[in-house]
mmCIF file with all atom_site columns, C-alpha atoms and ligand atoms in Angstrom:
data_model
loop_
_atom_site.group_PDB
_atom_site.id
_atom_site.type_symbol
_atom_site.label_atom_id
_atom_site.label_alt_id
_atom_site.label_comp_id
_atom_site.label_asym_id
_atom_site.label_entity_id
_atom_site.label_seq_id
_atom_site.pdbx_PDB_ins_code
_atom_site.Cartn_x
_atom_site.Cartn_y
_atom_site.Cartn_z
_atom_site.occupancy
_atom_site.B_iso_or_equiv
_atom_site.pdbx_formal_charge
_atom_site.auth_seq_id
_atom_site.auth_comp_id
_atom_site.auth_asym_id
_atom_site.auth_atom_id
_atom_site.pdbx_PDB_model_num
ATOM   1   C CA  . MET A 1 1   ? -60.914 -23.996 19.536 1.00 95.00 ? 664  MET A CA  1
ATOM   2   C CA  . LYS A 1 2   ? -57.872 -22.364 18.537 1.00 97.00 ? 665  LYS A CA  1
ATOM   3   C CA  . VAL A 1 3   ? -55.079 -24.093 20.265 1.00 97.00 ? 666  VAL A CA  1
ATOM   4   C CA  . LEU A 1 4   ? -51.250 -23.928 20.198 1.00 96.00 ? 667  LEU A CA  1
ATOM   5   C CA  . ILE A 1 5   ? -49.327 -26.901 21.120 1.00 96.00 ? 668  ILE A CA  1
ATOM   6   C CA  . ARG A 1 6   ? -45.020 -27.516 22.441 1.00 95.00 ? 669  ARG A CA  1
ATOM   7   C CA  . TYR A 1 7   ? -43.572 -30.160 23.153 1.00 96.00 ? 670  TYR A CA  1
ATOM   8   C CA  . VAL A 1 8   ? -39.924 -31.818 23.110 1.00 96.00 ? 671  VAL A CA  1
ATOM   9   C CA  . SER A 1 9   ? -39.248 -35.455 22.637 1.00 97.00 ? 672  SER A CA  1
ATOM   10  C CA  . MET A 1 10  ? -35.475 -36.750 22.439 1.00 97.00 ? 673  MET A CA  1
ATOM   11  C CA  . THR A 1 11  ? -36.773 -39.663 20.236 1.00 98.00 ? 674  THR A CA  1
ATOM   12  C CA  . SER A 1 12  ? -39.831 -39.116 19.039 1.00 98.00 ? 675  SER A CA  1
ATOM   13  C CA  . ASN A 1 13  ? -42.418 -40.993 22.325 1.00 98.00 ? 676  ASN A CA  1
ATOM   14  C CA  . THR A 1 14  ? -43.631 -37.668 22.779 1.00 98.00 ? 677  THR A CA  1
ATOM   15  C CA  . GLU A 1 15  ? -44.358 -37.463 19.324 1.00 98.00 ? 678  GLU A CA  1
ATOM   16  C CA  . ASP A 1 16  ? -46.180 -40.074 19.068 1.00 98.00 ? 679  ASP A CA  1
ATOM   17  C CA  . ILE A 1 17  ? -48.879 -38.841 21.756 1.00 98.00 ? 680  ILE A CA  1
ATOM   18  C CA  . MET A 1 18  ? -48.526 -35.028 19.982 1.00 98.00 ? 681  MET A CA  1
ATOM   19  C CA  . ILE A 1 19  ? -49.512 -36.139 16.704 1.00 98.00 ? 682  ILE A CA  1
ATOM   20  C CA  . VAL A 1 20  ? -52.713 -38.631 18.451 1.00 98.00 ? 683  VAL A CA  1
ATOM   21  C CA  . ILE A 1 21  ? -53.310 -35.524 20.233 1.00 97.00 ? 684  ILE A CA  1
ATOM   22  C CA  . LYS A 1 22  ? -53.190 -32.907 17.466 1.00 98.00 ? 685  LYS A CA  1
ATOM   23  C CA  . ASN A 1 23  ? -55.721 -35.940 15.157 1.00 97.00 ? 686  ASN A CA  1
ATOM   24  C CA  . LYS A 1 24  ? -58.284 -35.910 17.883 1.00 96.00 ? 687  LYS A CA  1
ATOM   25  C CA  . LEU A 1 25  ? -58.768 -31.987 17.988 1.00 97.00 ? 688  LEU A CA  1
ATOM   26  C CA  . GLU A 1 26  ? -58.601 -32.058 14.633 1.00 97.00 ? 689  GLU A CA  1
ATOM   27  C CA  . THR A 1 27  ? -61.661 -34.041 14.427 1.00 97.00 ? 690  THR A CA  1
ATOM   28  C CA  . LEU A 1 28  ? -62.986 -31.834 17.001 1.00 96.00 ? 691  LEU A CA  1
ATOM   29  C CA  . ASN A 1 29  ? -62.476 -29.299 14.379 1.00 96.00 ? 692  ASN A CA  1
ATOM   30  C CA  . CYS A 1 30  ? -59.849 -27.030 16.414 1.00 97.00 ? 693  CYS A CA  1
ATOM   31  C CA  . GLU A 1 31  ? -57.434 -25.118 14.361 1.00 98.00 ? 694  GLU A CA  1
ATOM   32  C CA  . VAL A 1 32  ? -54.066 -26.440 15.913 1.00 98.00 ? 695  VAL A CA  1
ATOM   33  C CA  . LYS A 1 33  ? -50.160 -25.688 15.436 1.00 96.00 ? 696  LYS A CA  1
ATOM   34  C CA  . VAL A 1 34  ? -47.395 -27.614 16.887 1.00 96.00 ? 697  VAL A CA  1
ATOM   35  C CA  . GLU A 1 35  ? -44.110 -25.486 17.867 1.00 93.00 ? 698  GLU A CA  1
ATOM   36  C CA  . GLU A 1 36  ? -41.018 -26.851 19.961 1.00 90.00 ? 699  GLU A CA  1
ATOM   37  C CA  . LEU A 1 37  ? -41.134 -25.792 23.450 1.00 87.00 ? 700  LEU A CA  1
ATOM   38  C CA  . ASP A 1 38  ? -38.709 -23.934 24.483 1.00 78.00 ? 701  ASP A CA  1
ATOM   39  C CA  . PHE A 1 39  ? -39.108 -20.406 25.012 1.00 72.00 ? 702  PHE A CA  1
ATOM   40  C CA  . VAL A 1 40  ? -42.057 -19.018 26.753 1.00 70.00 ? 703  VAL A CA  1
ATOM   41  C CA  . HIS A 1 41  ? -44.029 -16.214 24.383 1.00 74.00 ? 704  HIS A CA  1
ATOM   42  C CA  . LEU A 1 42  ? -45.911 -15.316 26.466 1.00 70.00 ? 705  LEU A CA  1
ATOM   43  C CA  . GLN A 1 43  ? -47.576 -12.727 24.489 1.00 71.00 ? 706  GLN A CA  1
ATOM   44  C CA  . LYS A 1 44  ? -48.257 -15.905 22.008 1.00 83.00 ? 707  LYS A CA  1
ATOM   45  C CA  . LEU A 1 45  ? -49.179 -18.065 24.248 1.00 90.00 ? 708  LEU A CA  1
ATOM   46  C CA  . SER A 1 46  ? -52.546 -16.030 25.059 1.00 90.00 ? 709  SER A CA  1
ATOM   47  C CA  . ALA A 1 47  ? -53.628 -15.584 21.828 1.00 93.00 ? 710  ALA A CA  1
ATOM   48  C CA  . TYR A 1 48  ? -55.420 -18.833 22.493 1.00 95.00 ? 711  TYR A CA  1
ATOM   49  C CA  . ASP A 1 49  ? -58.391 -20.912 23.935 1.00 97.00 ? 712  ASP A CA  1
ATOM   50  C CA  . LEU A 1 50  ? -55.983 -23.986 24.969 1.00 98.00 ? 713  LEU A CA  1
ATOM   51  C CA  . VAL A 1 51  ? -52.146 -24.822 25.185 1.00 97.00 ? 714  VAL A CA  1
ATOM   52  C CA  . LEU A 1 52  ? -50.559 -27.966 26.005 1.00 97.00 ? 715  LEU A CA  1
ATOM   53  C CA  . PHE A 1 53  ? -47.238 -28.924 27.080 1.00 97.00 ? 716  PHE A CA  1
ATOM   54  C CA  . GLY A 1 54  ? -45.782 -31.757 26.188 1.00 98.00 ? 717  GLY A CA  1
ATOM   55  C CA  . SER A 1 55  ? -42.575 -33.165 27.523 1.00 98.00 ? 718  SER A CA  1
ATOM   56  C CA  . TYR A 1 56  ? -40.610 -36.706 28.419 1.00 98.00 ? 719  TYR A CA  1
ATOM   57  C CA  . THR A 1 57  ? -38.628 -36.566 31.890 1.00 98.00 ? 720  THR A CA  1
ATOM   58  C CA  . TRP A 1 58  ? -34.957 -37.143 32.121 1.00 98.00 ? 721  TRP A CA  1
ATOM   59  C CA  . GLY A 1 59  ? -33.153 -37.961 34.867 1.00 97.00 ? 722  GLY A CA  1
ATOM   60  C CA  . ASP A 1 60  ? -33.679 -38.691 38.352 1.00 97.00 ? 723  ASP A CA  1
ATOM   61  C CA  . GLY A 1 61  ? -36.940 -36.526 37.732 1.00 98.00 ? 724  GLY A CA  1
ATOM   62  C CA  . ASP A 1 62  ? -35.711 -33.768 36.291 1.00 98.00 ? 725  ASP A CA  1
ATOM   63  C CA  . LEU A 1 63  ? -37.085 -32.064 33.191 1.00 97.00 ? 726  LEU A CA  1
ATOM   64  C CA  . PRO A 1 64  ? -35.347 -32.101 30.276 1.00 97.00 ? 727  PRO A CA  1
ATOM   65  C CA  . TYR A 1 65  ? -32.311 -30.139 30.028 1.00 95.00 ? 728  TYR A CA  1
ATOM   66  C CA  . GLU A 1 66  ? -33.629 -28.428 26.869 1.00 93.00 ? 729  GLU A CA  1
ATOM   67  C CA  . LEU A 1 67  ? -36.740 -26.861 29.540 1.00 94.00 ? 730  LEU A CA  1
ATOM   68  C CA  . GLU A 1 68  ? -34.219 -25.372 32.135 1.00 92.00 ? 731  GLU A CA  1
ATOM   69  C CA  . ASP A 1 69  ? -34.405 -22.089 30.853 1.00 90.00 ? 732  ASP A CA  1
ATOM   70  C CA  . MET A 1 70  ? -38.107 -21.510 29.648 1.00 90.00 ? 733  MET A CA  1
ATOM   71  C CA  . TYR A 1 71  ? -38.427 -23.766 33.292 1.00 93.00 ? 734  TYR A CA  1
ATOM   72  C CA  . GLU A 1 72  ? -36.887 -20.201 34.938 1.00 92.00 ? 735  GLU A CA  1
ATOM   73  C CA  . ASP A 1 73  ? -38.100 -17.544 32.405 1.00 89.00 ? 736  ASP A CA  1
ATOM   74  C CA  . LEU A 1 74  ? -41.966 -18.865 33.652 1.00 91.00 ? 737  LEU A CA  1
ATOM   75  C CA  . ASP A 1 75  ? -40.626 -16.728 36.545 1.00 92.00 ? 738  ASP A CA  1
ATOM   76  C CA  . ASP A 1 76  ? -41.445 -13.905 34.935 1.00 90.00 ? 739  ASP A CA  1
ATOM   77  C CA  . VAL A 1 77  ? -44.951 -14.328 33.471 1.00 90.00 ? 740  VAL A CA  1
ATOM   78  C CA  . ASP A 1 78  ? -48.471 -14.117 34.267 1.00 93.00 ? 741  ASP A CA  1
ATOM   79  C CA  . LEU A 1 79  ? -49.828 -16.970 32.648 1.00 94.00 ? 742  LEU A CA  1
ATOM   80  C CA  . THR A 1 80  ? -53.699 -16.153 34.008 1.00 96.00 ? 743  THR A CA  1
ATOM   81  C CA  . GLY A 1 81  ? -56.902 -16.192 32.090 1.00 94.00 ? 744  GLY A CA  1
ATOM   82  C CA  . ILE A 1 82  ? -54.822 -18.609 29.425 1.00 96.00 ? 745  ILE A CA  1
ATOM   83  C CA  . SER A 1 83  ? -55.969 -23.051 29.890 1.00 97.00 ? 746  SER A CA  1
ATOM   84  C CA  . PHE A 1 84  ? -53.532 -25.444 29.620 1.00 98.00 ? 747  PHE A CA  1
ATOM   85  C CA  . GLY A 1 85  ? -53.396 -29.002 28.737 1.00 98.00 ? 748  GLY A CA  1
ATOM   86  C CA  . ILE A 1 86  ? -49.804 -30.804 30.486 1.00 98.00 ? 749  ILE A CA  1
ATOM   87  C CA  . PHE A 1 87  ? -49.018 -34.371 28.906 1.00 98.00 ? 750  PHE A CA  1
ATOM   88  C CA  . GLY A 1 88  ? -45.701 -36.498 28.476 1.00 98.00 ? 751  GLY A CA  1
ATOM   89  C CA  . SER A 1 89  ? -43.955 -39.366 28.151 1.00 98.00 ? 752  SER A CA  1
ATOM   90  C CA  . GLY A 1 90  ? -41.743 -41.966 30.404 1.00 98.00 ? 753  GLY A CA  1
ATOM   91  C CA  . ASP A 1 91  ? -40.776 -45.366 31.896 1.00 98.00 ? 754  ASP A CA  1
ATOM   92  C CA  . ARG A 1 92  ? -41.909 -46.940 34.808 1.00 98.00 ? 755  ARG A CA  1
ATOM   93  C CA  . PHE A 1 93  ? -38.402 -48.530 35.616 1.00 98.00 ? 756  PHE A CA  1
ATOM   94  C CA  . TYR A 1 94  ? -38.034 -44.365 37.304 1.00 98.00 ? 757  TYR A CA  1
ATOM   95  C CA  . PRO A 1 95  ? -39.336 -44.030 40.434 1.00 97.00 ? 758  PRO A CA  1
ATOM   96  C CA  . ALA A 1 96  ? -40.381 -40.202 39.686 1.00 98.00 ? 759  ALA A CA  1
ATOM   97  C CA  . PHE A 1 97  ? -42.610 -41.093 36.082 1.00 98.00 ? 760  PHE A CA  1
ATOM   98  C CA  . CYS A 1 98  ? -43.233 -38.778 34.421 1.00 98.00 ? 761  CYS A CA  1
ATOM   99  C CA  . GLN A 1 99  ? -42.432 -36.383 36.636 1.00 98.00 ? 762  GLN A CA  1
ATOM   100 C CA  . ALA A 1 100 ? -41.309 -33.588 34.638 1.00 98.00 ? 763  ALA A CA  1
ATOM   101 C CA  . VAL A 1 101 ? -44.793 -33.571 33.422 1.00 98.00 ? 764  VAL A CA  1
ATOM   102 C CA  . ASP A 1 102 ? -45.842 -32.919 37.275 1.00 98.00 ? 765  ASP A CA  1
ATOM   103 C CA  . LEU A 1 103 ? -43.142 -30.472 37.407 1.00 98.00 ? 766  LEU A CA  1
ATOM   104 C CA  . LEU A 1 104 ? -44.837 -28.337 34.761 1.00 97.00 ? 767  LEU A CA  1
ATOM   105 C CA  . ALA A 1 105 ? -47.634 -28.614 35.698 1.00 98.00 ? 768  ALA A CA  1
ATOM   106 C CA  . ASP A 1 106 ? -47.202 -27.355 38.643 1.00 98.00 ? 769  ASP A CA  1
ATOM   107 C CA  . LYS A 1 107 ? -44.856 -24.169 37.487 1.00 97.00 ? 770  LYS A CA  1
ATOM   108 C CA  . VAL A 1 108 ? -47.752 -22.997 35.240 1.00 97.00 ? 771  VAL A CA  1
ATOM   109 C CA  . LYS A 1 109 ? -49.945 -23.331 38.618 1.00 98.00 ? 772  LYS A CA  1
ATOM   110 C CA  . GLU A 1 110 ? -47.781 -20.942 40.535 1.00 97.00 ? 773  GLU A CA  1
ATOM   111 C CA  . ARG A 1 111 ? -48.166 -18.747 37.439 1.00 96.00 ? 774  ARG A CA  1
ATOM   112 C CA  . GLY A 1 112 ? -51.554 -18.557 37.522 1.00 97.00 ? 775  GLY A CA  1
ATOM   113 C CA  . GLY A 1 113 ? -52.040 -20.931 34.671 1.00 97.00 ? 776  GLY A CA  1
ATOM   114 C CA  . ASP A 1 114 ? -55.144 -22.993 34.450 1.00 98.00 ? 777  ASP A CA  1
ATOM   115 C CA  . VAL A 1 115 ? -54.307 -26.474 34.867 1.00 98.00 ? 778  VAL A CA  1
ATOM   116 C CA  . PHE A 1 116 ? -56.853 -29.037 33.613 1.00 98.00 ? 779  PHE A CA  1
ATOM   117 C CA  . SER A 1 117 ? -56.956 -31.334 36.413 1.00 97.00 ? 780  SER A CA  1
ATOM   118 C CA  . SER A 1 118 ? -55.924 -34.878 34.759 1.00 98.00 ? 781  SER A CA  1
ATOM   119 C CA  . LEU A 1 119 ? -52.186 -34.877 32.801 1.00 98.00 ? 782  LEU A CA  1
ATOM   120 C CA  . LEU A 1 120 ? -51.177 -37.123 30.794 1.00 98.00 ? 783  LEU A CA  1
ATOM   121 C CA  . LYS A 1 121 ? -48.982 -39.770 31.747 1.00 98.00 ? 784  LYS A CA  1
ATOM   122 C CA  . ILE A 1 122 ? -48.024 -42.530 28.585 1.00 98.00 ? 785  ILE A CA  1
ATOM   123 C CA  . GLU A 1 123 ? -44.842 -45.313 29.267 1.00 98.00 ? 786  GLU A CA  1
ATOM   124 C CA  . PHE A 1 124 ? -42.936 -45.004 25.418 1.00 98.00 ? 787  PHE A CA  1
ATOM   125 C CA  . SER A 1 125 ? -45.394 -44.361 22.913 1.00 98.00 ? 788  SER A CA  1
ATOM   126 C CA  . PRO A 1 126 ? -48.864 -44.845 23.038 1.00 98.00 ? 789  PRO A CA  1
ATOM   127 C CA  . ASP A 1 127 ? -48.793 -48.360 21.181 1.00 97.00 ? 790  ASP A CA  1
ATOM   128 C CA  . SER A 1 128 ? -51.356 -50.433 22.410 1.00 98.00 ? 791  SER A CA  1
ATOM   129 C CA  . GLU A 1 129 ? -55.623 -48.875 22.020 1.00 98.00 ? 792  GLU A CA  1
ATOM   130 C CA  . GLU A 1 130 ? -56.023 -48.280 25.581 1.00 98.00 ? 793  GLU A CA  1
ATOM   131 C CA  . GLU A 1 131 ? -53.236 -45.715 25.108 1.00 98.00 ? 794  GLU A CA  1
ATOM   132 C CA  . VAL A 1 132 ? -54.565 -43.913 21.894 1.00 98.00 ? 795  VAL A CA  1
ATOM   133 C CA  . LEU A 1 133 ? -57.583 -43.957 24.125 1.00 98.00 ? 796  LEU A CA  1
ATOM   134 C CA  . GLU A 1 134 ? -56.389 -42.638 26.548 1.00 98.00 ? 797  GLU A CA  1
ATOM   135 C CA  . CYS A 1 135 ? -54.805 -40.115 24.855 1.00 98.00 ? 798  CYS A CA  1
ATOM   136 C CA  . GLU A 1 136 ? -57.859 -39.434 23.544 1.00 97.00 ? 799  GLU A CA  1
ATOM   137 C CA  . GLN A 1 137 ? -59.908 -39.539 25.928 1.00 97.00 ? 800  GLN A CA  1
ATOM   138 C CA  . PHE A 1 138 ? -57.702 -36.570 28.008 1.00 98.00 ? 801  PHE A CA  1
ATOM   139 C CA  . GLU A 1 139 ? -58.152 -34.920 24.554 1.00 97.00 ? 802  GLU A CA  1
ATOM   140 C CA  . VAL A 1 140 ? -61.499 -34.421 24.752 1.00 97.00 ? 803  VAL A CA  1
ATOM   141 C CA  . GLY A 1 141 ? -61.797 -33.821 28.262 1.00 98.00 ? 804  GLY A CA  1
ATOM   142 C CA  . VAL A 1 142 ? -59.405 -30.996 28.090 1.00 98.00 ? 805  VAL A CA  1
ATOM   143 C CA  . TYR A 1 143 ? -61.820 -29.412 24.779 1.00 98.00 ? 806  TYR A CA  1
ATOM   144 C CA  . GLU A 1 144 ? -64.940 -29.799 26.444 1.00 97.00 ? 807  GLU A CA  1
ATOM   145 C CA  . TRP A 1 145 ? -63.578 -28.568 29.912 1.00 98.00 ? 808  TRP A CA  1
ATOM   146 C CA  . VAL A 1 146 ? -62.170 -25.081 27.668 1.00 97.00 ? 809  VAL A CA  1
ATOM   147 C CA  . LYS A 1 147 ? -65.286 -25.127 26.549 1.00 95.00 ? 810  LYS A CA  1
ATOM   148 C CA  . GLU A 1 148 ? -67.731 -25.387 29.665 1.00 94.00 ? 811  GLU A CA  1
ATOM   149 C CA  . LYS A 1 149 ? -65.327 -22.276 31.383 1.00 89.00 ? 812  LYS A CA  1
ATOM   150 C CA  . ASP A 1 150 ? -66.205 -20.996 28.330 1.00 82.00 ? 813  ASP A CA  1
ATOM   151 C CA  . THR A 1 151 ? -69.653 -21.229 28.598 1.00 84.00 ? 814  THR A CA  1
ATOM   152 C CA  . SER A 1 152 ? -70.497 -19.985 31.839 1.00 79.00 ? 815  SER A CA  1
ATOM   153 C CA  . HIS A 1 153 ? -67.916 -16.996 31.300 1.00 73.00 ? 816  HIS A CA  1
ATOM   154 C CA  . ALA A 1 154 ? -69.630 -16.093 28.791 1.00 69.00 ? 817  ALA A CA  1
ATOM   155 C CA  . ARG A 1 155 ? -73.389 -16.407 30.634 1.00 63.00 ? 818  ARG A CA  1
HETATM 156 C C1  . FMN B 2 .   ? -30.700 -40.979 31.536 1.00 69.67 ? 2103 FMN B C1  1
HETATM 157 C C2  . FMN B 2 .   ? -32.759 -41.465 31.515 1.00 69.67 ? 2103 FMN B C2  1
HETATM 158 C C3  . FMN B 2 .   ? -33.620 -40.743 32.561 1.00 69.67 ? 2103 FMN B C3  1
HETATM 159 C C4  . FMN B 2 .   ? -34.611 -41.406 32.274 1.00 69.67 ? 2103 FMN B C4  1
HETATM 160 N N1  . FMN B 2 .   ? -35.492 -40.759 34.183 1.00 69.67 ? 2103 FMN B N1  1
HETATM 161 C C5  . FMN B 2 .   ? -36.486 -41.005 33.720 1.00 69.67 ? 2103 FMN B C5  1
HETATM 162 C C6  . FMN B 2 .   ? -37.807 -40.175 34.797 1.00 69.67 ? 2103 FMN B C6  1
HETATM 163 O O1  . FMN B 2 .   ? -36.691 -39.920 35.893 1.00 69.67 ? 2103 FMN B O1  1
HETATM 164 N N2  . FMN B 2 .   ? -38.943 -40.791 34.890 1.00 69.67 ? 2103 FMN B N2  1
HETATM 165 C C7  . FMN B 2 .   ? -39.239 -41.765 33.576 1.00 69.67 ? 2103 FMN B C7  1
HETATM 166 O O2  . FMN B 2 .   ? -40.552 -41.581 34.055 1.00 69.67 ? 2103 FMN B O2  1
HETATM 167 N N3  . FMN B 2 .   ? -38.654 -41.464 33.064 1.00 69.67 ? 2103 FMN B N3  1
HETATM 168 C C8  . FMN B 2 .   ? -37.053 -41.465 32.359 1.00 69.67 ? 2103 FMN B C8  1
HETATM 169 N N4  . FMN B 2 .   ? -36.468 -41.762 32.091 1.00 69.67 ? 2103 FMN B N4  1
HETATM 170 C C9  . FMN B 2 .   ? -37.265 -41.768 29.885 1.00 69.67 ? 2103 FMN B C9  1
HETATM 171 C C10 . FMN B 2 .   ? -37.933 -41.708 29.028 1.00 69.67 ? 2103 FMN B C10 1
HETATM 172 O O3  . FMN B 2 .   ? -38.870 -39.973 29.869 1.00 69.67 ? 2103 FMN B O3  1
HETATM 173 C C11 . FMN B 2 .   ? -38.692 -42.685 28.427 1.00 69.67 ? 2103 FMN B C11 1
HETATM 174 O O4  . FMN B 2 .   ? -37.657 -42.863 27.250 1.00 69.67 ? 2103 FMN B O4  1
HETATM 175 C C12 . FMN B 2 .   ? -39.652 -41.136 27.321 1.00 69.67 ? 2103 FMN B C12 1
HETATM 176 O O5  . FMN B 2 .   ? -40.854 -41.784 26.546 1.00 69.67 ? 2103 FMN B O5  1
HETATM 177 C C13 . FMN B 2 .   ? -39.075 -40.737 26.360 1.00 69.67 ? 2103 FMN B C13 1
HETATM 178 O O6  . FMN B 2 .   ? -39.544 -39.711 25.945 1.00 69.67 ? 2103 FMN B O6  1
HETATM 179 P P1  . FMN B 2 .   ? -39.234 -39.190 24.308 1.00 69.67 ? 2103 FMN B P1  1
HETATM 180 O O7  . FMN B 2 .   ? -39.055 -40.330 22.714 1.00 69.67 ? 2103 FMN B O7  1
HETATM 181 O O8  . FMN B 2 .   ? -40.228 -38.578 24.180 1.00 69.67 ? 2103 FMN B O8  1
HETATM 182 O O9  . FMN B 2 .   ? -37.904 -38.262 24.104 1.00 69.67 ? 2103 FMN B O9  1
HETATM 183 C C14 . FMN B 2 .   ? -35.578 -41.355 31.662 1.00 69.67 ? 2103 FMN B C14 1
HETATM 184 C C15 . FMN B 2 .   ? -34.586 -41.902 29.884 1.00 69.67 ? 2103 FMN B C15 1
HETATM 185 C C16 . FMN B 2 .   ? -33.041 -41.445 30.212 1.00 69.67 ? 2103 FMN B C16 1
HETATM 186 C C17 . FMN B 2 .   ? -32.479 -41.930 28.971 1.00 69.67 ? 2103 FMN B C17 1
#
């Protein structure tokens, strides 16, 4: 399975989640490419079986500034037929915990993308064993979901 992970991280917590996810995908024999999440590159996205977007949350439940243009650009693309998983890091001190994850998921769905039903939200970095497991379970869940969709299309 070809997977593209695109993410933003300011203090490396989202990056730490990305690393756990990437390692897990590689144990599942996936070919994983990691890039910064800045522009949309629609044609590039459609070359992958699975696209993962990762972001921390800023302000008062907002997207980070560096995603604002990309978020607007999404309005001009049709994501139909592309499978997505969305993850991110936040801080439970804020009322809108990890809201950037919801914003991204809603926008991708609005543009026709198929978003895995569980969204991965981790407080800060996945430091505990439970949090690492949560990231891995998310990843296995997305992986199985994409595989299942492929077999049902092939039927
Ligand atoms: C000014 C500021 C605003 C923030 N706002 C939110 C927020 O609304 N919701 C949330 O869950 N986390 C919020 N955070 C916490 C970050 O999302 C959190 O520290 C995250 O782990 C950073 O991820 P990164 O290390 O990948 O940059 C905020 C942090 C700062 C400094």
